[in-house]
Amino acid sequence: MKLPGFLLFALLLIGCNDARFFEPPNDSSLILVNVHWQDHGVAGIPVVLVQTRDSVSTGANGLAMFSVPAGHYVVRVYGINRGGPVFLTTDFDVEARPGEVATVDIVDCLPCL
């Protein structure tokens, strides 16, 4: 009676020997922030990921990027003109899904200054 239990245990060990079985799931995501006016990126805009307090400025192409675990985040940008008075900050909600790129498209109305 002990032999079938031993064989079952041995088969389970062999099946679990695959290295992928021990790897954590890939649940990381990217948040891509695109600050632009028409088809031109706006450089130098401060961007903060509120939950992690990570901050970057947009590059020459108007892009900023955050690598995060999947979840709900708030992206805060500074000095964006949305067609009225310039507010100190503007917040945008974003949902980062596992293995995907979540894009936050922000229009900065440069002629509205």
Coordinates of C-alpha atoms in Angstrom, one line a residue:
M1 CA 0.0 0.0 0.0
K2 CA 2.9 2.3 0.6
L3 CA 4.3 1.9 -2.9
P4 CA 1.4 3.7 -4.8
G5 CA 1.7 6.7 -2.4
F6 CA 5.4 6.8 -2.9
L7 CA 5.0 6.7 -6.7
L8 CA 2.4 9.5 -6.6
F9 CA 4.7 11.7 -4.5
A10 CA 7.7 11.0 -6.9
L11 CA 5.6 11.9 -9.9
L12 CA 4.5 15.2 -8.2
L13 CA 8.1 16.1 -7.5
I14 CA 9.1 15.4 -11.1
G15 CA 6.2 17.6 -12.4
C16 CA 7.2 20.4 -10.1
N17 CA 10.8 20.4 -11.2
D18 CA 10.0 22.9 -14.0
A19 CA 11.7 26.2 -13.2
R20 CA 8.7 28.2 -14.5
F21 CA 6.6 26.7 -11.6
F22 CA 8.6 28.8 -9.1
E23 CA 8.7 32.1 -11.0
P24 CA 6.4 34.8 -9.6
P25 CA 3.7 36.0 -12.0
N26 CA 4.5 38.9 -14.3
D27 CA 2.1 41.5 -13.0
S28 CA 4.2 44.6 -13.7
S29 CA 2.9 47.4 -15.9
L30 CA 4.0 50.7 -17.5
I31 CA 2.3 54.0 -17.1
L32 CA 3.2 56.3 -20.1
V33 CA 2.4 60.0 -19.7
N34 CA 2.3 61.9 -23.0
V35 CA 2.1 65.7 -22.6
H36 CA 1.7 67.5 -25.9
W37 CA 0.2 70.4 -27.8
Q38 CA -1.2 69.2 -31.1
D39 CA 1.5 66.8 -32.4
H40 CA 4.5 68.4 -30.5
G41 CA 5.7 67.0 -27.2
V42 CA 6.0 69.4 -24.3
A43 CA 9.3 69.0 -22.4
G44 CA 10.1 69.8 -18.8
I45 CA 6.7 69.2 -17.3
P46 CA 7.0 67.7 -13.7
V47 CA 5.0 64.5 -13.3
V48 CA 4.4 62.7 -10.0
L49 CA 2.9 59.3 -9.4
V50 CA 1.0 60.1 -6.2
Q51 CA 0.9 56.6 -4.6
T52 CA 4.7 56.0 -4.9
R53 CA 5.8 59.7 -4.8
D54 CA 8.1 58.9 -7.8
S55 CA 8.6 62.0 -9.9
V56 CA 10.1 62.7 -13.3
S57 CA 9.9 65.5 -15.9
T58 CA 8.8 64.9 -19.5
G59 CA 11.6 64.6 -22.0
A60 CA 12.1 66.4 -25.3
N61 CA 9.4 64.2 -26.8
G62 CA 6.9 65.1 -24.0
L63 CA 7.0 61.6 -22.5
A64 CA 7.4 60.4 -19.0
M65 CA 7.2 56.7 -17.9
F66 CA 6.7 54.8 -14.7
S67 CA 7.2 51.0 -14.1
V68 CA 4.6 49.9 -11.5
P69 CA 2.8 46.8 -10.2
A70 CA -0.7 46.5 -11.7
G71 CA -3.3 48.7 -9.9
H72 CA -5.0 52.1 -9.7
Y73 CA -2.9 55.2 -9.7
V74 CA -3.1 59.0 -9.8
V75 CA -0.7 60.9 -12.1
R76 CA -0.2 64.5 -11.0
V77 CA 1.2 67.0 -13.5
Y78 CA 2.3 70.6 -12.8
G79 CA 1.6 73.7 -14.8
I80 CA -0.7 72.3 -17.5
N81 CA -3.0 74.8 -19.3
R82 CA -6.3 73.2 -20.3
G83 CA -7.8 76.3 -21.9
G84 CA -8.4 78.5 -18.9
P85 CA -6.3 79.6 -16.0
V86 CA -3.2 77.5 -15.3
F87 CA -3.7 75.3 -12.2
L88 CA -0.7 74.5 -10.0
T89 CA -1.5 70.7 -10.4
T90 CA -3.9 68.6 -12.4
D91 CA -4.6 64.9 -11.4
F92 CA -5.4 62.1 -13.8
D93 CA -6.7 58.6 -12.8
V94 CA -5.1 55.6 -14.5
E95 CA -5.6 51.9 -14.3
A96 CA -2.5 49.9 -14.9
R97 CA -3.2 46.3 -16.0
P98 CA -0.7 43.4 -15.7
G99 CA 1.7 43.3 -18.6
E100 CA 0.2 46.3 -20.4
V101 CA 1.0 50.0 -21.0
A102 CA -1.5 52.5 -19.7
T103 CA -1.3 55.8 -21.5
V104 CA -2.3 59.1 -20.0
D105 CA -2.7 61.6 -22.8
I106 CA -2.5 65.2 -21.6
V107 CA -3.0 68.3 -23.8
D108 CA -1.1 71.4 -22.7
C109 CA -2.7 74.3 -24.5
L110 CA 0.4 76.4 -25.3
P111 CA -1.4 79.3 -27.1
C112 CA -3.8 79.6 -24.2
L113 CA -1.2 81.3 -22.0

